[in-house]
PDB file of C-alpha atoms and ligand atoms in Angstrom:
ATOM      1  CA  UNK A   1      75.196  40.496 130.543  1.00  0.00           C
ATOM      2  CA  UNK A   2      75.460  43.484 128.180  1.00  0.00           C
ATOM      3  CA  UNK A   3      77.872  45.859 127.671  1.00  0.00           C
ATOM      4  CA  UNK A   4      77.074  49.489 127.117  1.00  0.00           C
ATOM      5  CA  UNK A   5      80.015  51.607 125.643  1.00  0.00           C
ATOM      6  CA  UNK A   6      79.873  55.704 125.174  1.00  0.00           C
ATOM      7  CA  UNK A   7      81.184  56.530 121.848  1.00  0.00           C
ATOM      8  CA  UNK A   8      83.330  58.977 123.940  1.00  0.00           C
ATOM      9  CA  UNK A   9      85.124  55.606 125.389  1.00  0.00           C
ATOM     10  CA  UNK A  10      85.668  53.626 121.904  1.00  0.00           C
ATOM     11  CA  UNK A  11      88.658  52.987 120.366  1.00  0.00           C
ATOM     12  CA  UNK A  12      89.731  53.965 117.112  1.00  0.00           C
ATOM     13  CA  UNK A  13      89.046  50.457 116.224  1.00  0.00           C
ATOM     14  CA  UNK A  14      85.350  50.005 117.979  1.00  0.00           C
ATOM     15  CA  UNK A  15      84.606  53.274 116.372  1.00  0.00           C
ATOM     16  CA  UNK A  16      85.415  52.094 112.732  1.00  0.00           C
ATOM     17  CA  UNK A  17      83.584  48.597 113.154  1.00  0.00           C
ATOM     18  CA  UNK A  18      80.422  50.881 114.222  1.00  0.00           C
ATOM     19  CA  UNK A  19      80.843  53.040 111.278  1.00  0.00           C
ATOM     20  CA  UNK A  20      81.523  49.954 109.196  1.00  0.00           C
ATOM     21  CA  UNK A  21      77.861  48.977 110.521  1.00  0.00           C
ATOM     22  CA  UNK A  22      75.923  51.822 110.390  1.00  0.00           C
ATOM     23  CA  UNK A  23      76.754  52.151 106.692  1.00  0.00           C
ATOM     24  CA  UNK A  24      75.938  48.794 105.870  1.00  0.00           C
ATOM     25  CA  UNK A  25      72.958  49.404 103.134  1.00  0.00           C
ATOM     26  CA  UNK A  26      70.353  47.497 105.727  1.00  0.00           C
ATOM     27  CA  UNK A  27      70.888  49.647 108.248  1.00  0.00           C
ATOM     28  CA  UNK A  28      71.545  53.065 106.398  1.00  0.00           C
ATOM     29  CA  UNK A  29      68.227  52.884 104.512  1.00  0.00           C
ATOM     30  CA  UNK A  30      66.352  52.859 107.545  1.00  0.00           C
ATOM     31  CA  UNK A  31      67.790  56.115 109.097  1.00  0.00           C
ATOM     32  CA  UNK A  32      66.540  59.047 109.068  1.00  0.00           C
ATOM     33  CA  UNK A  33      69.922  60.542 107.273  1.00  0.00           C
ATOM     34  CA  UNK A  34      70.803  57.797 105.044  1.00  0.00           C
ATOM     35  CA  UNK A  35      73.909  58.772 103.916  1.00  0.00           C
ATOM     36  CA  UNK A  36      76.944  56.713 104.312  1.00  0.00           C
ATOM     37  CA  UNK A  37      78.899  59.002 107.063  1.00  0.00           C
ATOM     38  CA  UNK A  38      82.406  59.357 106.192  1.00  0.00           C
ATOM     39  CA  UNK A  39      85.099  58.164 108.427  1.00  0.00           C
ATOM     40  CA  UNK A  40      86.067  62.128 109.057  1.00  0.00           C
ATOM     41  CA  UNK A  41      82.513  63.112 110.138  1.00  0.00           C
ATOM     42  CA  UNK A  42      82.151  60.326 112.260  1.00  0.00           C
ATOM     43  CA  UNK A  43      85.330  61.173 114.358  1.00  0.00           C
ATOM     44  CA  UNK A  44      84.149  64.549 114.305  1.00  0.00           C
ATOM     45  CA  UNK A  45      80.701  63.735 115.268  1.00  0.00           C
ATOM     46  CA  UNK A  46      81.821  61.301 118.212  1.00  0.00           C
ATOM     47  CA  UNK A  47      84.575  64.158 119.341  1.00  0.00           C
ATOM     48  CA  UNK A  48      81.400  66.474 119.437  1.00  0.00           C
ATOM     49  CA  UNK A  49      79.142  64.406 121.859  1.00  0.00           C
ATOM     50  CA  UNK A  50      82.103  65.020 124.769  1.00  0.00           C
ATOM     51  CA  UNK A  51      80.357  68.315 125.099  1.00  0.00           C
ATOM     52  CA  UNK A  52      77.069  67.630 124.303  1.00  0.00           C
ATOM     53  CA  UNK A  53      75.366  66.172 127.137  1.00  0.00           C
ATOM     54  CA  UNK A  54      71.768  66.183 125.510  1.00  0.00           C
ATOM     55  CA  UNK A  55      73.518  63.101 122.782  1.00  0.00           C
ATOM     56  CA  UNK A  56      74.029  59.804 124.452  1.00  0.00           C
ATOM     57  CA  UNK A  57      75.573  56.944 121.992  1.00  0.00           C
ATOM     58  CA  UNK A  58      76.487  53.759 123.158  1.00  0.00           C
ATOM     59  CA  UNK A  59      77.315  50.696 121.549  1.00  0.00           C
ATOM     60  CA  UNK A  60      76.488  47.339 122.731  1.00  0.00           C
ATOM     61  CA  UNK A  61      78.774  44.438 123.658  1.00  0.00           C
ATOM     62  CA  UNK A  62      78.201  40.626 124.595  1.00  0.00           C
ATOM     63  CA  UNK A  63      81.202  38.431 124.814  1.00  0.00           C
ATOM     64  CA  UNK A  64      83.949  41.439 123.018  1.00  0.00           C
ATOM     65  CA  UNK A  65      81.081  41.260 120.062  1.00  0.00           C
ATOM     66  CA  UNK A  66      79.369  44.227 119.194  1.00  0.00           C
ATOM     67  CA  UNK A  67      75.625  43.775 119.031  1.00  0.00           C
ATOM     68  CA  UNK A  68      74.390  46.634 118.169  1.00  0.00           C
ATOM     69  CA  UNK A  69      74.187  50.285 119.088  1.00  0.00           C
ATOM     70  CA  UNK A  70      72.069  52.607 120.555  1.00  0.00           C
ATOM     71  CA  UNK A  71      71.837  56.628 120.735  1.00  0.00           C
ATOM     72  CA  UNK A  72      69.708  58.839 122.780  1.00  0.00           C
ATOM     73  CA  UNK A  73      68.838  62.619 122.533  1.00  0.00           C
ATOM     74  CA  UNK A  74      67.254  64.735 124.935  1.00  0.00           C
ATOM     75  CA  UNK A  75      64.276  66.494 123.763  1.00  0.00           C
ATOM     76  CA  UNK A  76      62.877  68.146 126.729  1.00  0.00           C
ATOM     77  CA  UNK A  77      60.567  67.075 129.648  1.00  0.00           C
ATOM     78  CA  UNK A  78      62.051  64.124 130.428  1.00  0.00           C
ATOM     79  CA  UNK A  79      61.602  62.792 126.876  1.00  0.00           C
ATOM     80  CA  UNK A  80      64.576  61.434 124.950  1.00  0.00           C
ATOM     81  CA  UNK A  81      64.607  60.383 121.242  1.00  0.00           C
ATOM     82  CA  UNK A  82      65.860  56.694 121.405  1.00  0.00           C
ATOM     83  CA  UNK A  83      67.494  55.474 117.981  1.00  0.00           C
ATOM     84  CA  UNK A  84      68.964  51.698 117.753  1.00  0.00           C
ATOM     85  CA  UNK A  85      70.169  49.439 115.402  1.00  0.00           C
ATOM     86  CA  UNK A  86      71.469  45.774 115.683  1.00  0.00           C
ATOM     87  CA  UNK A  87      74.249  43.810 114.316  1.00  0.00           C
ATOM     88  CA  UNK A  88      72.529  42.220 111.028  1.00  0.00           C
ATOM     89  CA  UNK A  89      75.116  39.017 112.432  1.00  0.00           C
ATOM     90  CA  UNK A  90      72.493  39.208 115.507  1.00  0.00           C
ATOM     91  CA  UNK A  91      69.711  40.308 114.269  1.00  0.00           C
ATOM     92  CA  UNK A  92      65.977  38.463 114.322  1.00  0.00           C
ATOM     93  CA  UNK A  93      67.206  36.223 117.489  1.00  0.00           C
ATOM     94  CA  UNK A  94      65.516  37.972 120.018  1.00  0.00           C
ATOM     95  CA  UNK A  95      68.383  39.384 121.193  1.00  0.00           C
ATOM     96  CA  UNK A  96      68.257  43.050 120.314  1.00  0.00           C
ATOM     97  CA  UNK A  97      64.903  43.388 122.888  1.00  0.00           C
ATOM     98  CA  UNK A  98      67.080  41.486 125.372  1.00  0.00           C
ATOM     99  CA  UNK A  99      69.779  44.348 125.284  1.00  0.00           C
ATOM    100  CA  UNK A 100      67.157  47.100 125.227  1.00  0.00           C
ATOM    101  CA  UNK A 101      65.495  45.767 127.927  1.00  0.00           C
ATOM    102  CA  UNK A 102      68.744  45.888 130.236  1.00  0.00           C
ATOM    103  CA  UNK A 103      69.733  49.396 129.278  1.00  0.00           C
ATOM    104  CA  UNK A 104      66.107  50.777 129.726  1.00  0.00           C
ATOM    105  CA  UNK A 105      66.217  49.318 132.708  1.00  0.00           C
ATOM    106  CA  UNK A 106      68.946  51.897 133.903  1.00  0.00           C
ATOM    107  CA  UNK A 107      67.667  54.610 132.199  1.00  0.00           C
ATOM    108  CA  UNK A 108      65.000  55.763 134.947  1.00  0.00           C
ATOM    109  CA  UNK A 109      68.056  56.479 137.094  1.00  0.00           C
ATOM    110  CA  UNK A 110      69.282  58.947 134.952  1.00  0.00           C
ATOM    111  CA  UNK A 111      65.887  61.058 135.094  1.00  0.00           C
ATOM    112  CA  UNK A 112      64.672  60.181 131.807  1.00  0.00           C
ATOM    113  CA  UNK A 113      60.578  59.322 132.080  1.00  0.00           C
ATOM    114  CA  UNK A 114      59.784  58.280 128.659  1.00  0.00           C
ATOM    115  CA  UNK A 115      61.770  57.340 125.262  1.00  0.00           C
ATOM    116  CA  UNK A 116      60.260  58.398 121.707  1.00  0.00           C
ATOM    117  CA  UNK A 117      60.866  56.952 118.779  1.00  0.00           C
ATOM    118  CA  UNK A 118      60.135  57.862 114.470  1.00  0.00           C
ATOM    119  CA  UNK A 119      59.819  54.573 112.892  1.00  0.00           C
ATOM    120  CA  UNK A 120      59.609  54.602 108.968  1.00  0.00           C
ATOM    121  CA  UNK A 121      56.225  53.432 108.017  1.00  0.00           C
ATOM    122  CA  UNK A 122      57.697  50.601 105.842  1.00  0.00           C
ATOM    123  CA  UNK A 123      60.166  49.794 108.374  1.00  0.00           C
ATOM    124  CA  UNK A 124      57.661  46.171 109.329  1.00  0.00           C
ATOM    125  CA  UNK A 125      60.263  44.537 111.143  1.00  0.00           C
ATOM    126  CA  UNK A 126      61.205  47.160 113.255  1.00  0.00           C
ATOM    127  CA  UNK A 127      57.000  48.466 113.906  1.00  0.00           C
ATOM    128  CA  UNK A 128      56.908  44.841 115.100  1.00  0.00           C
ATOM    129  CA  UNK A 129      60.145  45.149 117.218  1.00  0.00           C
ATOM    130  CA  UNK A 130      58.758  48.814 118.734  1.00  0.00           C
ATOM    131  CA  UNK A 131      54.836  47.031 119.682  1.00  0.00           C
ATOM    132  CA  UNK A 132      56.696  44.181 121.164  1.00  0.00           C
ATOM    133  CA  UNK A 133      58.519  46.597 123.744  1.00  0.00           C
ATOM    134  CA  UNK A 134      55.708  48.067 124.858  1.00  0.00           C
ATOM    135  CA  UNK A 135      55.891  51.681 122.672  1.00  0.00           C
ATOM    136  CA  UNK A 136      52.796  52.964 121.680  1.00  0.00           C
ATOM    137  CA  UNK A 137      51.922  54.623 118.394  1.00  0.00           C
ATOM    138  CA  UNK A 138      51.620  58.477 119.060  1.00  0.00           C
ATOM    139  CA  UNK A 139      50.630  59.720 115.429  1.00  0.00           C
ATOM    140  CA  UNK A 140      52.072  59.291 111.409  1.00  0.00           C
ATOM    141  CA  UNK A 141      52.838  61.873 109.778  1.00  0.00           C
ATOM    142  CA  UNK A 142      53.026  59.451 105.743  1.00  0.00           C
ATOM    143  CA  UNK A 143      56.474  58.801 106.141  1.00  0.00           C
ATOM    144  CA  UNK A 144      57.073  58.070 109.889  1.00  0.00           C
ATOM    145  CA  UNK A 145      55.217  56.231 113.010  1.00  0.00           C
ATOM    146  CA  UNK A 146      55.777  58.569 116.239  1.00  0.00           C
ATOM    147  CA  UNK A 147      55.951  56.225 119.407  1.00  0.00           C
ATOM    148  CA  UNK A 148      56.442  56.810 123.234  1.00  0.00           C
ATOM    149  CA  UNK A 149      57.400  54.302 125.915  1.00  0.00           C
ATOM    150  CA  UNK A 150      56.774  55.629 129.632  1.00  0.00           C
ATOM    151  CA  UNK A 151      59.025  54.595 131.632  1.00  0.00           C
ATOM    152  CA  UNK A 152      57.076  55.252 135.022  1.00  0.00           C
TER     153      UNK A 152
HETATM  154  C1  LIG B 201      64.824  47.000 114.218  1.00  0.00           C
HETATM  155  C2  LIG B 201      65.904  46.129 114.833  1.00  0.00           C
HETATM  156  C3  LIG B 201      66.715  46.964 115.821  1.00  0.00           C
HETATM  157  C4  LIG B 201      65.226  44.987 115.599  1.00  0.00           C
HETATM  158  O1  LIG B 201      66.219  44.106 116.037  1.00  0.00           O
HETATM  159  P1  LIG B 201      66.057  42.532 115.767  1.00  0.00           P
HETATM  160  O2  LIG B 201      67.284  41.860 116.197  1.00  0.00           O
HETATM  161  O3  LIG B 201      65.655  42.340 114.351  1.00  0.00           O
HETATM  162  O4  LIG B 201      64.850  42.251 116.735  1.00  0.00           O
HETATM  163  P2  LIG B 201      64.730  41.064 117.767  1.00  0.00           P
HETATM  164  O5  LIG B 201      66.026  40.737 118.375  1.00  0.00           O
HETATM  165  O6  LIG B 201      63.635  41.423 118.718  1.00  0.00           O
HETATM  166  O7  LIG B 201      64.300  39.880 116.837  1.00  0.00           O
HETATM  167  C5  LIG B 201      62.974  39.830 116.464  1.00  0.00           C
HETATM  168  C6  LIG B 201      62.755  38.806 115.407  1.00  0.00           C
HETATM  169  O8  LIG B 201      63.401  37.608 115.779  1.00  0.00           O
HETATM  170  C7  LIG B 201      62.429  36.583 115.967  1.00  0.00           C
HETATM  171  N1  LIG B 201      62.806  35.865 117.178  1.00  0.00           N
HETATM  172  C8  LIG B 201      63.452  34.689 117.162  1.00  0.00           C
HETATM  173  N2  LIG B 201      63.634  34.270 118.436  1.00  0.00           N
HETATM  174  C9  LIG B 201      63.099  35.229 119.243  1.00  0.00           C
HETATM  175  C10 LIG B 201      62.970  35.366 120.658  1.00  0.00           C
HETATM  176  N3  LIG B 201      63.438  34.452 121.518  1.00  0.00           N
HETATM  177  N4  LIG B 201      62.370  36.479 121.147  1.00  0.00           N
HETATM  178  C11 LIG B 201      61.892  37.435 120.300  1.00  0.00           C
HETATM  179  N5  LIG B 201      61.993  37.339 118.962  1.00  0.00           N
HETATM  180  C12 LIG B 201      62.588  36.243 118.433  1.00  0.00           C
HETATM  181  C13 LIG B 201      61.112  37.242 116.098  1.00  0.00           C
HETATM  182  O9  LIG B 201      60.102  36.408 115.557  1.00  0.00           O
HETATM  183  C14 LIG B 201      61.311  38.495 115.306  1.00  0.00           C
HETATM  184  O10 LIG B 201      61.004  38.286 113.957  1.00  0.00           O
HETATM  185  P3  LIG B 201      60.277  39.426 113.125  1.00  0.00           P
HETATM  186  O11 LIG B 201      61.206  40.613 113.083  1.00  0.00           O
HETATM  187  O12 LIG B 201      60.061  38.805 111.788  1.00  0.00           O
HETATM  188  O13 LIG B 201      59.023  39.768 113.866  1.00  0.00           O
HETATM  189  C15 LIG B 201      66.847  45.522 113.756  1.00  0.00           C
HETATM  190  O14 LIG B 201      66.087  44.717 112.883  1.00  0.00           O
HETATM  191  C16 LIG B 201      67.633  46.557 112.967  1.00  0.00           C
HETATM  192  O15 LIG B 201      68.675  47.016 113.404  1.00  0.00           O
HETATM  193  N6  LIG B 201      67.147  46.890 111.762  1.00  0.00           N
HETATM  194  C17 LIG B 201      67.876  47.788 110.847  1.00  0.00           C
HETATM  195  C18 LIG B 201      67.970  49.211 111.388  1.00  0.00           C
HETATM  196  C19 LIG B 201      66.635  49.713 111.860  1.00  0.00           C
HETATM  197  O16 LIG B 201      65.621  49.518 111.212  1.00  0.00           O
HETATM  198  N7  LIG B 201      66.643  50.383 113.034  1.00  0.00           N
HETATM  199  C20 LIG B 201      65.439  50.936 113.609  1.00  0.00           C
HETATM  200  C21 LIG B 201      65.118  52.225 112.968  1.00  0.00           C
HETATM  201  S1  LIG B 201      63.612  52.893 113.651  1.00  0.00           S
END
């Protein structure tokens, strides 16, 4: 129903619209880099994931429209750092868990057992979105929520 994308696949053109996103205000403040990402580093950084096989990015299609996108990192014993953001055009539908859903789903295949995930404090819409998956809080540290989701 979903379409996942690697970075490594976009076009020039699916590339920019992502950028475009990510440094919408919304979604910047919530990162843990805030910055707005110029269009140079972001080529760069997408050329660099070709070799990088720890750095999974992947943004999210339904219908040609992109949704969303979501990014992995591996961080050792089977644990990968999950990192997400939706389309604000899509966001608060219920849609966003629908898409995570389908691409966790796939993600036991690949040998990863369990995703973890720093959530800003603050961040109440998205500490909502994280207990309705099914993560559980790990620890704070006063800026950040740690969570993990086993997946088996
Ligand atoms: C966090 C984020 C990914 C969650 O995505 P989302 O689209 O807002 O979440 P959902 O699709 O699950 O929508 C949930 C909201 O829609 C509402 N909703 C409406 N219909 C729904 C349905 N059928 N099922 C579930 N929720 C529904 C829920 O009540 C919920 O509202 P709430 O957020 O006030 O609790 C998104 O808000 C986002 O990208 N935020 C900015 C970047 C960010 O914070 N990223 C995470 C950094 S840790």
């Amino acid at each position: 129903m979903f379409e996942f994308v690697n970075y490594t696949d976009c076009s020039r053109e699916q590339l920019l619209e992502i950028l475009e996103l990510r440094n919408l205000d919304s979604i910047r403040k919530w990162m843990v880099n805030p910055g707005v990402i110029s269009r140079e580093d972001h080529f760069r950084f997408v050329e660099s994931l070709r070799t990088n096989p720890d750095r999974l990015y992947f943004a999210v299609y339904k219908d040609s429209e992109l949704v969303g996108t979501y990014n992995l990192t591996n961080e050792g014993g089977g644990v990968w750092e999950r990192g997400i953001f939706a389309n604000p055009a899509f966001q608060g539908r219920g849609l966003t868990g629908r898409w995570e859903r389908q691409m966790i789903s796939g993600l036991a295949g690949r040998g990863i057992e369990a995703l973890s995930a720093k959530v800003r404090e603050d961040n109440l819409r998205s500490v909502r979105y994280h207990l309705r998956l099914g993560f559980e809080e790990v620890s704070r540290d006063g800026e950040y929520i740690h969570y993990l989701l086993k997946l088996r």
